């Protein structure tokens, strides 16, 4: 027994997670790239552009940096890394408020295709940044509900024809491919649809966060290809939603870290009554509380990533905890950033409002903090989960 107890600290040290040298280099590389190509000016330009991102920069993210498919196997055209590698890159992209179809392509579509063992011809262009995708699947607080599917699939002449409407699909407006959940003769399956064909209509929506556009997708006998049948679709879509929730949480951590750094720097340099405002209790205590909230959020976000990477915990529970914590943390940080900056924080010229809008938009994607807290209670305490509005990887109704 004594030998076993003496051995426990070594085991704990071995299990303690630390980022590898390669992951730290990856973080530094993505941060440098964002500073040069994804600065505030480029974000503001993308908000009114068509498409709402720079395709050349997106292509470089995929082909040069290789950060769009870090967790994709090499056999499918990816880097063959882990979800932790992907999360490291996403955190830096979130800090920069990077514009581009990250949510639709990297967080949801690519994980769905990997889970479905899709062919390399479909995955490789997404990983390289040559093409983009969106997941048109309804969810209830980040969980798939087959009964809520609003698209029907009919087989004719060896292909599938999809008809129906999916509302509030993030990144659908400029997507090359749509992954659509549809009900066929044998049940719900997941289909890939080329978005530019005549049977697909995408109606852009006015949203709070102009850096993350949404659209309503209308399908009228659109030709689709089955990539996950009724026996696999639930698993594939659920896996994609869990990965998406974890990566969204990591993105929120990156944005929150940027805002805290911004506020601390301002509090050190802004003088009032001849003293830095950071020396006043009302400011420094607020920032200290923000730091605690941020570190708590970071822990839950990466715990969700680890749970999905090595199965060390229930991924549904870990993802819900992460979303409940990180959504609340970023909203708090965005609000406090405006308060600390005072009058300048309320202006259009300052970047604080961009992160404020992203914070509230992200907090509604894949379930609100309140919905995820209810789900955690249901899973841990066997408490009844509250009814939640169904959304299609977008804002709740």
mmCIF file of C-alpha atoms in Angstrom:
data_model
loop_
_atom_site.group_PDB
_atom_site.id
_atom_site.type_symbol
_atom_site.label_atom_id
_atom_site.label_comp_id
_atom_site.label_asym_id
_atom_site.label_seq_id
_atom_site.Cartn_x
_atom_site.Cartn_y
_atom_site.Cartn_z
ATOM 1 C CA UNK A 1 0.000 0.000 0.000
ATOM 2 C CA UNK A 2 2.830 2.408 0.911
ATOM 3 C CA UNK A 3 4.458 1.840 -2.446
ATOM 4 C CA UNK A 4 1.180 2.536 -4.249
ATOM 5 C CA UNK A 5 0.644 5.786 -2.331
ATOM 6 C CA UNK A 6 4.208 6.880 -2.961
ATOM 7 C CA UNK A 7 3.680 6.324 -6.670
ATOM 8 C CA UNK A 8 0.526 8.473 -6.919
ATOM 9 C CA UNK A 9 2.243 11.896 -7.293
ATOM 10 C CA UNK A 10 4.252 10.616 -10.257
ATOM 11 C CA UNK A 11 1.079 9.351 -11.890
ATOM 12 C CA UNK A 12 -0.625 12.688 -11.329
ATOM 13 C CA UNK A 13 2.321 14.485 -12.876
ATOM 14 C CA UNK A 14 2.201 12.227 -15.920
ATOM 15 C CA UNK A 15 -1.518 12.860 -16.380
ATOM 16 C CA UNK A 16 -1.261 16.644 -15.952
ATOM 17 C CA UNK A 17 -1.889 18.282 -19.301
ATOM 18 C CA UNK A 18 0.634 20.713 -20.734
ATOM 19 C CA UNK A 19 0.857 22.014 -24.266
ATOM 20 C CA UNK A 20 3.648 20.502 -26.324
ATOM 21 C CA UNK A 21 6.407 22.540 -27.942
ATOM 22 C CA UNK A 22 4.745 21.933 -31.315
ATOM 23 C CA UNK A 23 1.424 23.249 -30.016
ATOM 24 C CA UNK A 24 3.088 26.354 -28.581
ATOM 25 C CA UNK A 25 4.772 26.945 -31.936
ATOM 26 C CA UNK A 26 1.417 26.478 -33.645
ATOM 27 C CA UNK A 27 -0.132 29.055 -31.327
ATOM 28 C CA UNK A 28 2.640 31.535 -32.062
ATOM 29 C CA UNK A 29 2.340 30.961 -35.803
ATOM 30 C CA UNK A 30 -1.430 31.469 -35.898
ATOM 31 C CA UNK A 31 -1.162 34.551 -33.680
ATOM 32 C CA UNK A 32 1.433 36.062 -36.000
ATOM 33 C CA UNK A 33 -0.692 35.281 -39.058
ATOM 34 C CA UNK A 34 -3.760 36.879 -37.471
ATOM 35 C CA UNK A 35 -1.825 40.026 -36.559
ATOM 36 C CA UNK A 36 -0.776 40.442 -40.189
ATOM 37 C CA UNK A 37 -3.833 39.309 -42.142
ATOM 38 C CA UNK A 38 -6.796 39.237 -39.740
ATOM 39 C CA UNK A 39 -6.494 42.544 -37.922
ATOM 40 C CA UNK A 40 -9.351 44.842 -36.960
ATOM 41 C CA UNK A 41 -9.331 46.631 -40.315
ATOM 42 C CA UNK A 42 -9.766 43.365 -42.215
ATOM 43 C CA UNK A 43 -12.573 42.304 -39.861
ATOM 44 C CA UNK A 44 -14.456 45.541 -40.517
ATOM 45 C CA UNK A 45 -13.934 45.168 -44.260
ATOM 46 C CA UNK A 46 -15.239 41.586 -44.243
ATOM 47 C CA UNK A 47 -18.421 42.587 -42.411
ATOM 48 C CA UNK A 48 -19.782 44.272 -45.549
ATOM 49 C CA UNK A 49 -18.003 42.181 -48.202
ATOM 50 C CA UNK A 50 -19.428 39.479 -50.451
ATOM 51 C CA UNK A 51 -18.454 36.827 -49.513
ATOM 52 C CA UNK A 52 -18.123 37.991 -45.893
ATOM 53 C CA UNK A 53 -14.467 36.969 -45.649
ATOM 54 C CA UNK A 54 -11.287 37.125 -47.706
ATOM 55 C CA UNK A 55 -11.091 33.909 -49.807
ATOM 56 C CA UNK A 56 -7.338 34.377 -50.306
ATOM 57 C CA UNK A 57 -6.692 34.560 -46.580
ATOM 58 C CA UNK A 58 -8.998 31.587 -46.011
ATOM 59 C CA UNK A 59 -7.066 29.627 -48.610
ATOM 60 C CA UNK A 60 -3.797 30.479 -46.881
ATOM 61 C CA UNK A 61 -5.180 29.325 -43.549
ATOM 62 C CA UNK A 62 -5.800 25.949 -45.133
ATOM 63 C CA UNK A 63 -2.992 25.416 -47.596
ATOM 64 C CA UNK A 64 -0.094 27.293 -45.933
ATOM 65 C CA UNK A 65 -0.806 27.175 -42.203
ATOM 66 C CA UNK A 66 -2.814 23.964 -42.399
ATOM 67 C CA UNK A 67 -5.046 24.973 -39.480
ATOM 68 C CA UNK A 68 -8.431 24.132 -41.013
ATOM 69 C CA UNK A 69 -7.981 20.373 -40.767
ATOM 70 C CA UNK A 70 -5.559 19.788 -37.929
ATOM 71 C CA UNK A 71 -7.651 16.935 -36.511
ATOM 72 C CA UNK A 72 -8.340 15.349 -39.906
ATOM 73 C CA UNK A 73 -6.434 12.106 -40.658
ATOM 74 C CA UNK A 74 -3.633 12.371 -43.201
ATOM 75 C CA UNK A 75 -5.390 9.749 -45.332
ATOM 76 C CA UNK A 76 -8.272 12.217 -45.740
ATOM 77 C CA UNK A 77 -6.060 15.154 -46.635
ATOM 78 C CA UNK A 78 -5.596 16.570 -43.131
ATOM 79 C CA UNK A 79 -2.655 17.148 -40.806
ATOM 80 C CA UNK A 80 -3.255 13.997 -38.770
ATOM 81 C CA UNK A 81 -3.183 15.880 -35.460
ATOM 82 C CA UNK A 82 -5.573 15.876 -32.535
ATOM 83 C CA UNK A 83 -8.571 17.954 -31.554
ATOM 84 C CA UNK A 84 -6.320 19.696 -29.012
ATOM 85 C CA UNK A 85 -4.168 20.919 -31.910
ATOM 86 C CA UNK A 86 -7.284 22.231 -33.626
ATOM 87 C CA UNK A 87 -8.403 23.934 -30.430
ATOM 88 C CA UNK A 88 -5.075 25.751 -30.030
ATOM 89 C CA UNK A 89 -5.478 27.295 -33.474
ATOM 90 C CA UNK A 90 -9.149 28.116 -32.902
ATOM 91 C CA UNK A 91 -8.352 29.948 -29.661
ATOM 92 C CA UNK A 92 -6.039 32.328 -31.510
ATOM 93 C CA UNK A 93 -8.530 32.803 -34.355
ATOM 94 C CA UNK A 94 -11.193 33.608 -31.771
ATOM 95 C CA UNK A 95 -8.930 36.171 -30.139
ATOM 96 C CA UNK A 96 -8.565 37.914 -33.507
ATOM 97 C CA UNK A 97 -12.321 37.723 -34.206
ATOM 98 C CA UNK A 98 -11.330 36.096 -37.485
ATOM 99 C CA UNK A 99 -13.910 36.308 -40.260
ATOM 100 C CA UNK A 100 -14.595 33.228 -42.340
ATOM 101 C CA UNK A 101 -16.757 30.105 -42.238
ATOM 102 C CA UNK A 102 -15.005 28.657 -39.191
ATOM 103 C CA UNK A 103 -18.230 27.678 -37.465
ATOM 104 C CA UNK A 104 -19.820 26.013 -40.477
ATOM 105 C CA UNK A 105 -16.721 24.429 -42.015
ATOM 106 C CA UNK A 106 -14.192 23.743 -39.249
ATOM 107 C CA UNK A 107 -16.383 23.344 -36.168
ATOM 108 C CA UNK A 108 -19.219 21.301 -37.717
ATOM 109 C CA UNK A 109 -18.913 20.158 -41.335
ATOM 110 C CA UNK A 110 -15.380 18.734 -41.225
ATOM 111 C CA UNK A 111 -15.993 16.805 -37.960
ATOM 112 C CA UNK A 112 -19.205 15.402 -39.445
ATOM 113 C CA UNK A 113 -17.416 14.254 -42.594
ATOM 114 C CA UNK A 114 -14.596 12.707 -40.560
ATOM 115 C CA UNK A 115 -17.099 10.859 -38.378
ATOM 116 C CA UNK A 116 -18.878 9.639 -41.512
ATOM 117 C CA UNK A 117 -15.575 8.479 -43.066
ATOM 118 C CA UNK A 118 -16.254 10.642 -46.104
ATOM 119 C CA UNK A 119 -13.995 10.275 -49.117
ATOM 120 C CA UNK A 120 -10.929 12.431 -49.527
ATOM 121 C CA UNK A 121 -12.366 14.181 -52.601
ATOM 122 C CA UNK A 122 -14.956 15.808 -50.338
ATOM 123 C CA UNK A 123 -12.774 16.518 -47.313
ATOM 124 C CA UNK A 124 -9.503 17.635 -48.910
ATOM 125 C CA UNK A 125 -10.852 20.846 -50.556
ATOM 126 C CA UNK A 126 -12.367 21.905 -47.224
ATOM 127 C CA UNK A 127 -9.119 21.260 -45.382
ATOM 128 C CA UNK A 128 -7.111 23.146 -48.024
ATOM 129 C CA UNK A 129 -9.425 26.155 -47.871
ATOM 130 C CA UNK A 130 -10.442 25.760 -51.500
ATOM 131 C CA UNK A 131 -14.086 25.162 -50.599
ATOM 132 C CA UNK A 132 -16.400 25.832 -47.652
ATOM 133 C CA UNK A 133 -19.371 24.086 -46.070
ATOM 134 C CA UNK A 134 -22.196 24.496 -43.565
ATOM 135 C CA UNK A 135 -24.200 22.055 -41.458
ATOM 136 C CA UNK A 136 -27.949 22.471 -42.000
ATOM 137 C CA UNK A 137 -29.094 20.377 -39.057
ATOM 138 C CA UNK A 138 -31.516 21.350 -36.325
ATOM 139 C CA UNK A 139 -30.400 20.990 -32.719
ATOM 140 C CA UNK A 140 -31.861 21.425 -29.264
ATOM 141 C CA UNK A 141 -29.180 23.087 -27.148
ATOM 142 C CA UNK A 142 -26.437 21.353 -29.082
ATOM 143 C CA UNK A 143 -28.082 17.921 -29.179
ATOM 144 C CA UNK A 144 -29.487 16.344 -32.336
ATOM 145 C CA UNK A 145 -33.204 15.593 -32.479
ATOM 146 C CA UNK A 146 -34.236 13.450 -35.434
ATOM 147 C CA UNK A 147 -37.894 14.263 -34.855
ATOM 148 C CA UNK A 148 -37.179 17.932 -35.601
ATOM 149 C CA UNK A 149 -35.833 17.327 -39.132
ATOM 150 C CA UNK A 150 -37.723 19.482 -41.647
ATOM 151 C CA UNK A 151 -36.293 18.130 -44.911
ATOM 152 C CA UNK A 152 -37.487 15.059 -46.830
ATOM 153 C CA UNK A 153 -35.367 12.899 -49.120
ATOM 154 C CA UNK A 154 -36.782 10.881 -52.017
ATOM 155 C CA UNK A 155 -34.716 8.505 -54.125
ATOM 156 C CA UNK A 156 -35.195 8.675 -57.865
ATOM 157 C CA UNK A 157 -33.045 7.564 -60.784
ATOM 158 C CA UNK A 158 -30.203 6.516 -58.517
ATOM 159 C CA UNK A 159 -29.911 9.868 -56.701
ATOM 160 C CA UNK A 160 -31.623 11.643 -53.826
ATOM 161 C CA UNK A 161 -33.921 14.662 -54.146
ATOM 162 C CA UNK A 162 -34.199 16.828 -51.017
ATOM 163 C CA UNK A 163 -37.101 19.164 -50.281
ATOM 164 C CA UNK A 164 -37.618 21.325 -47.201
ATOM 165 C CA UNK A 165 -36.464 24.403 -45.320
ATOM 166 C CA UNK A 166 -33.810 24.834 -42.647
ATOM 167 C CA UNK A 167 -33.720 28.173 -40.833
ATOM 168 C CA UNK A 168 -30.806 30.152 -39.445
ATOM 169 C CA UNK A 169 -27.919 28.131 -40.825
ATOM 170 C CA UNK A 170 -24.594 29.733 -39.932
ATOM 171 C CA UNK A 171 -22.187 30.271 -42.858
ATOM 172 C CA UNK A 172 -24.684 28.863 -45.380
ATOM 173 C CA UNK A 173 -24.760 31.977 -47.553
ATOM 174 C CA UNK A 174 -21.303 31.513 -49.051
ATOM 175 C CA UNK A 175 -20.934 27.757 -48.568
ATOM 176 C CA UNK A 176 -20.027 25.494 -51.464
ATOM 177 C CA UNK A 177 -21.501 22.406 -49.777
ATOM 178 C CA UNK A 178 -24.407 21.953 -47.403
ATOM 179 C CA UNK A 179 -24.609 18.955 -45.088
ATOM 180 C CA UNK A 180 -28.321 18.418 -44.630
ATOM 181 C CA UNK A 181 -30.226 16.090 -42.325
ATOM 182 C CA UNK A 182 -33.241 14.701 -44.192
ATOM 183 C CA UNK A 183 -35.857 12.048 -43.585
ATOM 184 C CA UNK A 184 -35.793 9.249 -46.166
ATOM 185 C CA UNK A 185 -37.828 6.069 -46.516
ATOM 186 C CA UNK A 186 -35.704 4.260 -43.889
ATOM 187 C CA UNK A 187 -35.198 7.148 -41.483
ATOM 188 C CA UNK A 188 -33.041 10.234 -41.031
ATOM 189 C CA UNK A 189 -29.789 10.411 -42.982
ATOM 190 C CA UNK A 190 -27.111 13.014 -43.600
ATOM 191 C CA UNK A 191 -26.687 14.217 -47.180
ATOM 192 C CA UNK A 192 -24.207 16.493 -48.918
ATOM 193 C CA UNK A 193 -25.730 19.011 -51.314
ATOM 194 C CA UNK A 194 -23.902 21.272 -53.752
ATOM 195 C CA UNK A 195 -25.124 24.725 -52.772
ATOM 196 C CA UNK A 196 -24.918 26.295 -56.234
ATOM 197 C CA UNK A 197 -27.457 24.036 -57.953
ATOM 198 C CA UNK A 198 -30.875 25.387 -59.073
ATOM 199 C CA UNK A 199 -32.798 23.531 -56.356
ATOM 200 C CA UNK A 200 -31.074 25.430 -53.546
ATOM 201 C CA UNK A 201 -32.071 28.913 -52.434
ATOM 202 C CA UNK A 202 -30.287 30.737 -49.626
ATOM 203 C CA UNK A 203 -31.917 33.768 -48.048
ATOM 204 C CA UNK A 204 -29.487 35.926 -46.087
ATOM 205 C CA UNK A 205 -30.643 37.073 -42.673
ATOM 206 C CA UNK A 206 -29.918 40.257 -40.735
ATOM 207 C CA UNK A 207 -27.953 39.257 -37.655
ATOM 208 C CA UNK A 208 -26.489 40.929 -34.589
ATOM 209 C CA UNK A 209 -22.966 39.754 -35.388
ATOM 210 C CA UNK A 210 -22.047 40.808 -38.912
ATOM 211 C CA UNK A 211 -18.867 38.727 -38.752
ATOM 212 C CA UNK A 212 -20.879 35.479 -38.510
ATOM 213 C CA UNK A 213 -23.646 35.536 -41.158
ATOM 214 C CA UNK A 214 -26.659 33.242 -41.287
ATOM 215 C CA UNK A 215 -29.150 32.249 -43.949
ATOM 216 C CA UNK A 216 -32.362 30.304 -44.376
ATOM 217 C CA UNK A 217 -31.848 27.360 -46.733
ATOM 218 C CA UNK A 218 -34.733 26.304 -48.985
ATOM 219 C CA UNK A 219 -34.400 23.040 -50.910
ATOM 220 C CA UNK A 220 -36.683 22.165 -53.817
ATOM 221 C CA UNK A 221 -35.824 18.706 -55.135
ATOM 222 C CA UNK A 222 -32.149 19.513 -54.724
ATOM 223 C CA UNK A 223 -29.824 16.677 -55.644
ATOM 224 C CA UNK A 224 -27.968 15.234 -52.665
ATOM 225 C CA UNK A 225 -25.576 12.400 -51.930
ATOM 226 C CA UNK A 226 -26.017 10.193 -48.880
ATOM 227 C CA UNK A 227 -22.929 10.196 -46.633
ATOM 228 C CA UNK A 228 -24.445 8.734 -43.442
ATOM 229 C CA UNK A 229 -27.453 6.447 -43.522
ATOM 230 C CA UNK A 230 -30.152 6.086 -40.840
ATOM 231 C CA UNK A 231 -27.983 3.659 -38.873
ATOM 232 C CA UNK A 232 -25.070 6.138 -38.694
ATOM 233 C CA UNK A 233 -26.584 9.625 -39.021
ATOM 234 C CA UNK A 234 -27.406 10.116 -35.331
ATOM 235 C CA UNK A 235 -23.864 9.224 -34.257
ATOM 236 C CA UNK A 236 -22.241 11.336 -36.963
ATOM 237 C CA UNK A 237 -24.348 14.440 -36.330
ATOM 238 C CA UNK A 238 -24.064 14.136 -32.551
ATOM 239 C CA UNK A 239 -20.291 13.874 -32.803
ATOM 240 C CA UNK A 240 -20.171 16.969 -35.014
ATOM 241 C CA UNK A 241 -22.349 18.967 -32.614
ATOM 242 C CA UNK A 242 -20.216 17.987 -29.622
ATOM 243 C CA UNK A 243 -17.000 18.915 -31.431
ATOM 244 C CA UNK A 244 -18.620 22.150 -32.577
ATOM 245 C CA UNK A 245 -19.661 23.037 -29.021
ATOM 246 C CA UNK A 246 -16.161 22.361 -27.689
ATOM 247 C CA UNK A 247 -14.432 24.401 -30.402
ATOM 248 C CA UNK A 248 -16.948 27.226 -30.005
ATOM 249 C CA UNK A 249 -16.125 27.263 -26.289
ATOM 250 C CA UNK A 250 -12.411 27.494 -27.088
ATOM 251 C CA UNK A 251 -13.126 30.352 -29.491
ATOM 252 C CA UNK A 252 -14.967 32.158 -26.705
ATOM 253 C CA UNK A 253 -11.958 31.690 -24.436
ATOM 254 C CA UNK A 254 -9.689 33.240 -27.060
ATOM 255 C CA UNK A 255 -11.968 36.256 -27.460
ATOM 256 C CA UNK A 256 -12.295 36.643 -23.683
ATOM 257 C CA UNK A 257 -8.502 36.555 -23.237
ATOM 258 C CA UNK A 258 -8.104 39.277 -25.857
ATOM 259 C CA UNK A 259 -10.681 41.472 -24.120
ATOM 260 C CA UNK A 260 -9.086 41.005 -20.710
ATOM 261 C CA UNK A 261 -5.662 41.911 -22.119
ATOM 262 C CA UNK A 262 -7.216 44.959 -23.766
ATOM 263 C CA UNK A 263 -8.890 46.087 -20.533
ATOM 264 C CA UNK A 264 -5.831 45.516 -18.336
ATOM 265 C CA UNK A 265 -3.634 47.490 -20.708
ATOM 266 C CA UNK A 266 -6.136 50.356 -20.790
ATOM 267 C CA UNK A 267 -6.515 50.324 -16.989
ATOM 268 C CA UNK A 268 -2.740 50.633 -16.603
ATOM 269 C CA UNK A 269 -2.441 53.614 -18.949
ATOM 270 C CA UNK A 270 -5.672 55.584 -18.555
ATOM 271 C CA UNK A 271 -5.200 58.267 -15.918
ATOM 272 C CA UNK A 272 -7.919 59.764 -13.760
ATOM 273 C CA UNK A 273 -7.232 62.189 -10.904
ATOM 274 C CA UNK A 274 -3.569 61.680 -11.691
ATOM 275 C CA UNK A 275 -3.674 57.924 -11.127
ATOM 276 C CA UNK A 276 -4.133 54.902 -13.421
ATOM 277 C CA UNK A 277 -7.751 53.777 -13.220
ATOM 278 C CA UNK A 278 -6.490 50.250 -12.572
ATOM 279 C CA UNK A 279 -5.445 51.393 -9.102
ATOM 280 C CA UNK A 280 -9.079 51.957 -8.104
ATOM 281 C CA UNK A 281 -10.817 49.051 -6.373
ATOM 282 C CA UNK A 282 -13.899 49.239 -8.584
ATOM 283 C CA UNK A 283 -11.741 48.560 -11.639
ATOM 284 C CA UNK A 284 -9.055 46.198 -10.366
ATOM 285 C CA UNK A 285 -11.535 43.982 -8.506
ATOM 286 C CA UNK A 286 -13.682 43.747 -11.622
ATOM 287 C CA UNK A 287 -10.680 42.709 -13.697
ATOM 288 C CA UNK A 288 -9.578 40.201 -11.067
ATOM 289 C CA UNK A 289 -13.023 38.611 -11.141
ATOM 290 C CA UNK A 290 -12.825 38.527 -14.930
ATOM 291 C CA UNK A 291 -9.512 36.668 -14.738
ATOM 292 C CA UNK A 292 -11.047 34.038 -12.463
ATOM 293 C CA UNK A 293 -13.992 33.631 -14.860
ATOM 294 C CA UNK A 294 -11.606 33.335 -17.816
ATOM 295 C CA UNK A 295 -9.440 30.643 -16.232
ATOM 296 C CA UNK A 296 -12.542 28.699 -15.235
ATOM 297 C CA UNK A 297 -13.794 28.941 -18.810
ATOM 298 C CA UNK A 298 -10.453 27.846 -20.252
ATOM 299 C CA UNK A 299 -10.415 24.771 -18.008
ATOM 300 C CA UNK A 300 -13.915 23.684 -19.019
ATOM 301 C CA UNK A 301 -13.276 24.329 -22.730
ATOM 302 C CA UNK A 302 -10.131 22.224 -22.909
ATOM 303 C CA UNK A 303 -11.702 19.585 -20.683
ATOM 304 C CA UNK A 304 -14.396 19.201 -23.339
ATOM 305 C CA UNK A 305 -11.722 18.943 -26.034
ATOM 306 C CA UNK A 306 -9.837 16.282 -24.048
ATOM 307 C CA UNK A 307 -13.057 14.340 -23.432
ATOM 308 C CA UNK A 308 -13.684 14.211 -27.172
ATOM 309 C CA UNK A 309 -10.040 13.380 -27.903
ATOM 310 C CA UNK A 310 -9.447 10.453 -25.571
ATOM 311 C CA UNK A 311 -12.885 9.595 -24.199
ATOM 312 C CA UNK A 312 -11.834 10.511 -20.654
ATOM 313 C CA UNK A 313 -15.307 11.855 -19.837
ATOM 314 C CA UNK A 314 -18.852 11.973 -21.193
ATOM 315 C CA UNK A 315 -18.519 14.288 -24.226
ATOM 316 C CA UNK A 316 -22.131 15.480 -23.993
ATOM 317 C CA UNK A 317 -21.688 16.477 -20.348
ATOM 318 C CA UNK A 318 -18.280 18.066 -20.934
ATOM 319 C CA UNK A 319 -19.533 20.046 -23.941
ATOM 320 C CA UNK A 320 -22.554 21.356 -22.037
ATOM 321 C CA UNK A 321 -20.420 22.413 -19.068
ATOM 322 C CA UNK A 322 -18.029 24.181 -21.427
ATOM 323 C CA UNK A 323 -20.778 26.016 -23.285
ATOM 324 C CA UNK A 324 -22.574 27.074 -20.106
ATOM 325 C CA UNK A 325 -19.333 28.403 -18.630
ATOM 326 C CA UNK A 326 -17.646 29.937 -21.667
ATOM 327 C CA UNK A 327 -20.750 31.685 -23.017
ATOM 328 C CA UNK A 328 -21.332 33.377 -19.676
ATOM 329 C CA UNK A 329 -17.653 34.272 -19.308
ATOM 330 C CA UNK A 330 -17.355 35.950 -22.712
ATOM 331 C CA UNK A 331 -20.587 37.913 -22.269
ATOM 332 C CA UNK A 332 -19.339 39.110 -18.893
ATOM 333 C CA UNK A 333 -15.921 40.006 -20.305
ATOM 334 C CA UNK A 334 -17.412 41.887 -23.250
ATOM 335 C CA UNK A 335 -19.670 43.904 -20.964
ATOM 336 C CA UNK A 336 -16.882 44.700 -18.506
ATOM 337 C CA UNK A 337 -14.554 45.740 -21.348
ATOM 338 C CA UNK A 338 -17.010 48.419 -22.417
ATOM 339 C CA UNK A 339 -17.433 49.547 -18.800
ATOM 340 C CA UNK A 340 -13.680 49.763 -18.141
ATOM 341 C CA UNK A 341 -13.085 51.728 -21.333
ATOM 342 C CA UNK A 342 -15.811 54.212 -20.450
ATOM 343 C CA UNK A 343 -17.013 56.569 -23.185
ATOM 344 C CA UNK A 344 -14.611 55.318 -25.856
ATOM 345 C CA UNK A 345 -15.855 51.754 -25.318
ATOM 346 C CA UNK A 346 -19.321 52.702 -26.574
ATOM 347 C CA UNK A 347 -18.173 54.125 -29.889
ATOM 348 C CA UNK A 348 -18.306 52.479 -33.307
ATOM 349 C CA UNK A 349 -14.618 53.203 -33.792
ATOM 350 C CA UNK A 350 -13.569 51.018 -30.859
ATOM 351 C CA UNK A 351 -13.326 47.249 -31.290
ATOM 352 C CA UNK A 352 -15.158 46.484 -28.039
ATOM 353 C CA UNK A 353 -18.582 46.475 -29.703
ATOM 354 C CA UNK A 354 -17.446 43.894 -32.272
ATOM 355 C CA UNK A 355 -16.551 41.454 -29.506
ATOM 356 C CA UNK A 356 -19.701 42.375 -27.573
ATOM 357 C CA UNK A 357 -21.855 41.361 -30.531
ATOM 358 C CA UNK A 358 -19.831 38.190 -31.106
ATOM 359 C CA UNK A 359 -20.239 37.325 -27.419
ATOM 360 C CA UNK A 360 -24.026 37.487 -27.527
ATOM 361 C CA UNK A 361 -24.256 35.738 -30.894
ATOM 362 C CA UNK A 362 -21.980 32.889 -29.776
ATOM 363 C CA UNK A 363 -23.927 32.563 -26.540
ATOM 364 C CA UNK A 364 -27.009 31.626 -28.569
ATOM 365 C CA UNK A 365 -25.327 29.156 -30.939
ATOM 366 C CA UNK A 366 -25.703 25.474 -30.061
ATOM 367 C CA UNK A 367 -27.715 26.375 -26.981
ATOM 368 C CA UNK A 368 -27.679 29.180 -24.441
ATOM 369 C CA UNK A 369 -25.898 28.992 -21.097
ATOM 370 C CA UNK A 370 -29.264 28.514 -19.385
ATOM 371 C CA UNK A 371 -30.182 25.608 -21.653
ATOM 372 C CA UNK A 372 -26.838 23.911 -21.077
ATOM 373 C CA UNK A 373 -27.092 24.332 -17.317
ATOM 374 C CA UNK A 374 -30.476 22.615 -17.504
ATOM 375 C CA UNK A 375 -28.925 19.807 -19.542
ATOM 376 C CA UNK A 376 -26.094 19.396 -17.051
ATOM 377 C CA UNK A 377 -28.643 19.157 -14.251
ATOM 378 C CA UNK A 378 -30.570 16.559 -16.229
ATOM 379 C CA UNK A 379 -27.459 14.467 -16.845
ATOM 380 C CA UNK A 380 -25.893 14.786 -13.392
ATOM 381 C CA UNK A 381 -28.819 15.210 -11.044
ATOM 382 C CA UNK A 382 -31.522 13.451 -13.070
ATOM 383 C CA UNK A 383 -33.439 16.706 -13.052
ATOM 384 C CA UNK A 384 -35.911 17.292 -15.913
ATOM 385 C CA UNK A 385 -34.406 19.393 -18.680
ATOM 386 C CA UNK A 386 -36.361 22.498 -19.587
ATOM 387 C CA UNK A 387 -37.941 22.741 -23.013
ATOM 388 C CA UNK A 388 -35.547 24.506 -25.370
ATOM 389 C CA UNK A 389 -36.303 26.068 -28.771
ATOM 390 C CA UNK A 390 -34.993 24.152 -31.770
ATOM 391 C CA UNK A 391 -32.435 25.910 -33.924
ATOM 392 C CA UNK A 392 -30.381 24.982 -36.965
ATOM 393 C CA UNK A 393 -26.893 25.703 -35.654
ATOM 394 C CA UNK A 394 -28.013 29.322 -35.401
ATOM 395 C CA UNK A 395 -29.848 31.729 -33.115
ATOM 396 C CA UNK A 396 -32.905 30.504 -31.160
ATOM 397 C CA UNK A 397 -36.356 31.565 -32.182
#
